[in-house]
Coordinates of C-alpha atoms in Angstrom, one line a residue:
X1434 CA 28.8 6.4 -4.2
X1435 CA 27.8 9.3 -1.7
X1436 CA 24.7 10.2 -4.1
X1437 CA 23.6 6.9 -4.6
X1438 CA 23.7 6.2 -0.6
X1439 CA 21.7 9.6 -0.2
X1440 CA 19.3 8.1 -3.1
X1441 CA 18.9 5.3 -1.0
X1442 CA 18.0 6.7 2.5
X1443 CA 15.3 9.7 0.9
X1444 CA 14.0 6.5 -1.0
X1445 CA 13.8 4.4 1.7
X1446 CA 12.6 7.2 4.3
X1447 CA 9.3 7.6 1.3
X1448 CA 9.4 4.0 0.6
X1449 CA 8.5 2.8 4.5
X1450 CA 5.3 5.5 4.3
X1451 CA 4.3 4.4 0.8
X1452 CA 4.6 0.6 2.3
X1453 CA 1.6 1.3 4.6
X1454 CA -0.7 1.7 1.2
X1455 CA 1.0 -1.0 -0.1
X1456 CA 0.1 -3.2 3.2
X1457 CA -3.6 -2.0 2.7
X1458 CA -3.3 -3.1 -1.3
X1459 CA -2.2 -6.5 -0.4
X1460 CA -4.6 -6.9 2.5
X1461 CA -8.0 -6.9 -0.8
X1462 CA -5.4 -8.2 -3.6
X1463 CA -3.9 -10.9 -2.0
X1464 CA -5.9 -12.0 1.2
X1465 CA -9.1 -11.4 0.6
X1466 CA -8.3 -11.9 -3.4
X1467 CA -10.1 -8.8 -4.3
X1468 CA -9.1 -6.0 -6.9
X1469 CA -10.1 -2.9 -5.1
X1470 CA -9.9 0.6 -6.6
X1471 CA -10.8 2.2 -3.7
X1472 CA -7.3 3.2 -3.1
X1473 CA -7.4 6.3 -5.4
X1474 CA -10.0 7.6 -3.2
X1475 CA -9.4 7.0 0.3
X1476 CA -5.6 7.7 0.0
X1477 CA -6.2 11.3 -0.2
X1478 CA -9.1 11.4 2.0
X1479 CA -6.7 10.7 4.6
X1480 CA -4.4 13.2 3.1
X1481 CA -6.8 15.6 3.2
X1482 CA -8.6 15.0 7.0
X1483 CA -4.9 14.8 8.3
X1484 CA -4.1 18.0 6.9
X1485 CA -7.5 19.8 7.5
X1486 CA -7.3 18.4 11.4
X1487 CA -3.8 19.6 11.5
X1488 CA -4.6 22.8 9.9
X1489 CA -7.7 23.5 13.0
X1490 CA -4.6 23.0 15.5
X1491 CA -5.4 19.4 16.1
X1492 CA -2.6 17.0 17.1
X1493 CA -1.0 15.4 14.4
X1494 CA -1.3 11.8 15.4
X1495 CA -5.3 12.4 16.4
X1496 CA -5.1 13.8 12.7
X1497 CA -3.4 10.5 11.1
X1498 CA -5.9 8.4 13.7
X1499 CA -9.2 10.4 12.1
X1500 CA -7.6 10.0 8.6
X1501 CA -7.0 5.8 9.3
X1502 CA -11.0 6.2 10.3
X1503 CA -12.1 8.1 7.0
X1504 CA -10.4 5.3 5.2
X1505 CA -12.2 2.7 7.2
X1506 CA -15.6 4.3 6.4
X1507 CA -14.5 4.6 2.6
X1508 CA -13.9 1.2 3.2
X1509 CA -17.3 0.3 4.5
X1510 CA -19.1 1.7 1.2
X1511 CA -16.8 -0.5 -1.2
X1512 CA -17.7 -3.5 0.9
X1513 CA -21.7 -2.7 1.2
X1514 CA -21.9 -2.1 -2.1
X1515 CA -19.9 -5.5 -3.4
X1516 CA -21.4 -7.5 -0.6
X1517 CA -25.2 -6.0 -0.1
X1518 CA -25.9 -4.5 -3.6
X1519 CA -24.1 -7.3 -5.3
X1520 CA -22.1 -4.7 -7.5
X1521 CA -18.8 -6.7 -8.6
X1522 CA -15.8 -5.6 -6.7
X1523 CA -14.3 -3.9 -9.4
X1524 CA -17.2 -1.5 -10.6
X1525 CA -17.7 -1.1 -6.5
X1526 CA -13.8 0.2 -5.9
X1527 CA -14.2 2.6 -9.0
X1528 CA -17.8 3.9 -7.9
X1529 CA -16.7 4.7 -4.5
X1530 CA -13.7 6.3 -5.6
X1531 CA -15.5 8.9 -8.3
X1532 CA -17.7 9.5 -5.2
X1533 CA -14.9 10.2 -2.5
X1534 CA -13.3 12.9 -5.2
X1535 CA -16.9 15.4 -3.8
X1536 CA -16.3 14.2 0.0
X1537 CA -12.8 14.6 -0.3
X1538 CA -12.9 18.1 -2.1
X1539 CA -15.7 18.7 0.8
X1540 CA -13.6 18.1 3.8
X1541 CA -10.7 19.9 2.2
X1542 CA -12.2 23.1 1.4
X1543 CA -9.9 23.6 -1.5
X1544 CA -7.7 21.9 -3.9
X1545 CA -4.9 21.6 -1.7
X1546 CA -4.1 22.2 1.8
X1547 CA -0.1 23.7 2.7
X1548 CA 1.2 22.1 6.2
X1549 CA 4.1 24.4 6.0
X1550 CA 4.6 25.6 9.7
X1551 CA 2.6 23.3 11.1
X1552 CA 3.4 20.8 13.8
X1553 CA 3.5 17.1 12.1
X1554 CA 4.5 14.0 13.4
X1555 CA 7.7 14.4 12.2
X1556 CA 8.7 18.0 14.0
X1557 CA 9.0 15.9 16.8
X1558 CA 12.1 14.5 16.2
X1559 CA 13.3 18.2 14.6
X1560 CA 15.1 18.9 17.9
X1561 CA 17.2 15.8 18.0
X1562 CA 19.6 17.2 15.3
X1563 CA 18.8 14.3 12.8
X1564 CA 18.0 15.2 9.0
X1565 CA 14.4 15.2 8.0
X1566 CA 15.0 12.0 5.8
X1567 CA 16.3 10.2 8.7
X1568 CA 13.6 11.2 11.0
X1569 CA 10.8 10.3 8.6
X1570 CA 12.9 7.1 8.3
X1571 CA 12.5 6.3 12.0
X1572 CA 9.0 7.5 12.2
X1573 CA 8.0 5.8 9.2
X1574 CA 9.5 2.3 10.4
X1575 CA 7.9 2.3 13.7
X1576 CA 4.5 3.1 12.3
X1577 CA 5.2 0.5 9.6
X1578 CA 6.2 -2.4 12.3
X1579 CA 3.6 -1.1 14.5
X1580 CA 0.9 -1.7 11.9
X1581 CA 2.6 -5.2 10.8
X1582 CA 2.6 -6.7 14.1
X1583 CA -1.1 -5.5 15.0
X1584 CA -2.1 -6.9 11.7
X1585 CA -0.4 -10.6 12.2
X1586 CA -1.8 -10.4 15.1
X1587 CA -5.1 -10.0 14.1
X1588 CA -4.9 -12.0 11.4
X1589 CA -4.3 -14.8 14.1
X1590 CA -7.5 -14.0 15.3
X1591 CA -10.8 -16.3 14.7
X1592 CA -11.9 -13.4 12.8
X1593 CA -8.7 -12.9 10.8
X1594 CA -8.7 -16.9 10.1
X1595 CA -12.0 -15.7 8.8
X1596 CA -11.0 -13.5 6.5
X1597 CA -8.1 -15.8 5.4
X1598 CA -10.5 -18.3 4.8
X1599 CA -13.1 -16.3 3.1
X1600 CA -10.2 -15.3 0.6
X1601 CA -9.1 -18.7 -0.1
X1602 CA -12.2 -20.6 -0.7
X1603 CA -15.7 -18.6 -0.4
X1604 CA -17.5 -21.4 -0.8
X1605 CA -16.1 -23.5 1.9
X1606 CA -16.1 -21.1 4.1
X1607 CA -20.1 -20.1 3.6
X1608 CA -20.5 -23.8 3.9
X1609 CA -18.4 -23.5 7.3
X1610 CA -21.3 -21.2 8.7
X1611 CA -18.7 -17.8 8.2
X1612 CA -20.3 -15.0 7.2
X1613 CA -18.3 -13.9 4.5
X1614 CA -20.1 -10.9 3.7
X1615 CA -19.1 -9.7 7.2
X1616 CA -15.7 -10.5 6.0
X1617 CA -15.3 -9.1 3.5
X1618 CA -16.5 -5.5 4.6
X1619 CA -13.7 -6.2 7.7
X1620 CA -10.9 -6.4 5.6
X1621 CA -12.4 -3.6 2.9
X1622 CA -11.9 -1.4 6.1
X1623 CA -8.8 -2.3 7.4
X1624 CA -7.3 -2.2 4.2
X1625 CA -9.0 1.2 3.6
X1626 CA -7.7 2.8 6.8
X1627 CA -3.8 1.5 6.3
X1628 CA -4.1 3.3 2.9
X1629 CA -5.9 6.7 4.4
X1630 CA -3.2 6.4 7.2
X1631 CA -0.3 6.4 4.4
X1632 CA -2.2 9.0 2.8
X1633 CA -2.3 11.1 6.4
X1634 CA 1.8 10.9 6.7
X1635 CA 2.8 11.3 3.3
X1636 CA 1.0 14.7 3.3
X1637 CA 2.4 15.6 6.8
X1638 CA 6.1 14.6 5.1
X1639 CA 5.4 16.5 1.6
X1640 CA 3.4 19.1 3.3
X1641 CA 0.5 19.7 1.5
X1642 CA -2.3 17.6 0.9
X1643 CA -3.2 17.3 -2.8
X1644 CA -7.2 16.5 -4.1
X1645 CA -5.6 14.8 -7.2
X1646 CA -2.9 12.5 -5.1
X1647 CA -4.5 9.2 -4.9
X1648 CA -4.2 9.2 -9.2
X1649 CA -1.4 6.2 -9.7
X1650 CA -1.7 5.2 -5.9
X1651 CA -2.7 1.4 -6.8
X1652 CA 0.1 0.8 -9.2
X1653 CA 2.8 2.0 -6.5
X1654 CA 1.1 -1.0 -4.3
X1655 CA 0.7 -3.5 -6.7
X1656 CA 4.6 -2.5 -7.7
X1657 CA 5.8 -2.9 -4.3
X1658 CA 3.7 -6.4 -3.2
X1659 CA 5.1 -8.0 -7.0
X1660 CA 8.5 -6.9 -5.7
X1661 CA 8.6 -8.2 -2.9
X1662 CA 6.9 -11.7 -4.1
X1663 CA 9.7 -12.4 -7.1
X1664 CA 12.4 -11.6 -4.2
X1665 CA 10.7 -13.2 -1.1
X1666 CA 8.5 -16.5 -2.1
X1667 CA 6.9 -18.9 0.2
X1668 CA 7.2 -16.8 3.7
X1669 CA 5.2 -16.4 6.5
X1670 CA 2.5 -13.7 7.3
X1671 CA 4.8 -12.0 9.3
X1672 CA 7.9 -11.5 6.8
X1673 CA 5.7 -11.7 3.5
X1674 CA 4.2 -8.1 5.1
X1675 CA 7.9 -7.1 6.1
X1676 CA 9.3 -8.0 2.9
X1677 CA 6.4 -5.6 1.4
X1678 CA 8.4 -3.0 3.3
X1679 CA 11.2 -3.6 1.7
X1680 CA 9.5 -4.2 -1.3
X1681 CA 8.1 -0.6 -1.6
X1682 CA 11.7 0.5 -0.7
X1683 CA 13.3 -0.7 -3.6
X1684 CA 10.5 0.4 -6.1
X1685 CA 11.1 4.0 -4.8
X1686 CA 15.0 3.1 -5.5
X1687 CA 14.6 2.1 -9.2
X1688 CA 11.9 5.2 -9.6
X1689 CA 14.8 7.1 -8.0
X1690 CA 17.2 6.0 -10.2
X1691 CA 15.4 6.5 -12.8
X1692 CA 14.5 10.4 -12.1
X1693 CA 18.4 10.8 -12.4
X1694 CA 18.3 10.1 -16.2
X1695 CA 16.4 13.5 -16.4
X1696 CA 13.4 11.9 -17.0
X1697 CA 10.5 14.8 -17.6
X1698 CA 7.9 15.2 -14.7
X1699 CA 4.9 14.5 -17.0
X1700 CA 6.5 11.2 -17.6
X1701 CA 7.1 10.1 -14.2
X1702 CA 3.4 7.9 -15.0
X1703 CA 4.7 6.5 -17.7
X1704 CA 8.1 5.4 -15.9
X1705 CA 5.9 4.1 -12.7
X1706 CA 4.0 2.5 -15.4
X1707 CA 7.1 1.0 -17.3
X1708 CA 8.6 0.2 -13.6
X1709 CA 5.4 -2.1 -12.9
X1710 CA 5.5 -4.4 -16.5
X1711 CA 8.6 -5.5 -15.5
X1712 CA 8.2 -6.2 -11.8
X1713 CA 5.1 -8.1 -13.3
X1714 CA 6.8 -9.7 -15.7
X1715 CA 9.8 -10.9 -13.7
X1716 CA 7.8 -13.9 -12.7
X1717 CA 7.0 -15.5 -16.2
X1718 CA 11.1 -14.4 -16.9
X1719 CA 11.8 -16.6 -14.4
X1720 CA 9.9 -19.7 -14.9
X1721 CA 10.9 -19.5 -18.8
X1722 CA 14.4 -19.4 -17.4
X1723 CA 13.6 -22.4 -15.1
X1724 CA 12.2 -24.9 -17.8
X1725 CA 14.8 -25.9 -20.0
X1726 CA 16.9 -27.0 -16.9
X1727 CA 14.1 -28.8 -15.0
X1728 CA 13.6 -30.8 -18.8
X1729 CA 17.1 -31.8 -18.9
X1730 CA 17.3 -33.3 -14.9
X1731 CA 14.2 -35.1 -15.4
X1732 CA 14.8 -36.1 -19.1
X1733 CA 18.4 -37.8 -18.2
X1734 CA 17.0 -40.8 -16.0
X1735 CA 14.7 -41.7 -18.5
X1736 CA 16.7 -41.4 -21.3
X1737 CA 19.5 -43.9 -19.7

């Protein structure tokens, strides 16, 4: 029981920083219905600013603020390119993540960066006398809310009804008068910037940044939004992007768990892989489930 509570908090304490990416995931998947690749790419541009910044002596939250920016901008090209060049979303995500491999490899200077010694934003806690997985807990929950609540917030907004309705019906919203191109390059950079900004305190918790990193990244999001959408249906703004929290905590609980069958390290892909069919397919389970008792209730009446 004591190892599968300490599986819990180290999962949970990762989960709440991976959440962020999955916030930014949902933000192009789910709002704006767009499938946006660009995730491989600016999560480890935010890695790898954060940990270059850091690395120049830089404080670690200006660090995690330029890394949130380089996202945004990574953001900006994915959107130009769907919007103004007409380049379908897909083909734009994957083109501007090939193309942030050079400028991330650029502003890195090397493979990988170490942050070993150097002040993060989780040393600040250090002197407290909590563990490091309960102070990346805390850190990584306040960021988390912080985010949330500016988000619903902005999503309140006539610009964020904009976005919502740019997502739901493009159409009726260009026949509105909103410029959905505008839009849709807004929410390309938001989401962008939560996923660089995940990128920037996951490599100040791991301590290194990592060129490679962002490989997988968009299959940890989809994991945790799925999750929390077969657990938590038909919510508000506000608790579907809290319940993504939660979501991304229990998706790093079951990878957890499963790391403790001695599952190999070259395999951990295929287990994240493995880990997302079913999370996917938990919704069809369901309904299939569902159907034979909603035939019966509304066969009865009509059979009497």
């Amino acid at each position: 029981m004591t190892n599968i509570i300490s599986i819990f908090l180290s999962s949970a304490s990762q989960g709440v920083l991976w959440a962020l990416l999955a916030i930014g995931v949902f933000l192009t998947f789910r709002i704006l219905d767009i499938a946006d690749l660009t995730a491989e790419g600016s999560f480890p541009l935010g890695a790898g600013i954060a940990a270059m910044t850091i690395s120049k002596g830089i404080n670690p939250f200006v660090a995690c603020l330029l890394g949130f920016l380089g996202g945004a901008l990574a953001g900006l090209v994915s959107g130009l390119l769907h919007t103004k060049l007409k380049i379908p979303a897909l083909l734009a995500g994957i083109i501007t993540m090939t193309g942030l491999y050079s400028v991330t490899s650029r502003v890195m200077g090397a493979p990988n960066i170490s942050l070993l010694g150097q002040k993060t934003v989780f040393t600040l806690l250090e002197s407290t006398g909590l563990s490091k997985v309960n102070v990346v807990l805390i850190i990584g929950l306040i960021v988390a809310l912080v985010v949330v609540v500016l988000l619903v917030l902005f999503l309140r907004t006539e610009t964020g009804l904009a976005i919502h309705a740019t997502g739901d019906n493009l159409a009726m919203s260009e026949a509105n008068g909103i410029n959905t191109d505008t839009m849709k390059i807004i929410g390309y950079m938001i989401s962008n910037g939560c996923i660089a900004l995940a990128g920037s305190l996951l490599a100040q918790n791991n301590g290194f940044a990592d060129l490679n990193s962002g490989i997988g990244t968009i299959v940890i999001g989809l994991a945790s939004i799925i999750i929390a959408e077969v657990l938590f249906r038909n919510q508000s703004l506000l608790l579907r992007l809290l319940t993504i929290i939660l979501g991304a905590v229990i998706y790093r609980f079951i990878l957890a768990l499963v790391f403790e069958l001695n599952v190999q390290p070259s395999d951990s892909k295929l287990a994240s892989a493995l880990v997302l069919v079913i999370c996917l397919s938990l919704p069809q389970v369901q309904q299939k489930l569902k159907l034979p008792a909603r035939k019966k209730v509304t066969g009865g009446p009509a059979n009497e």
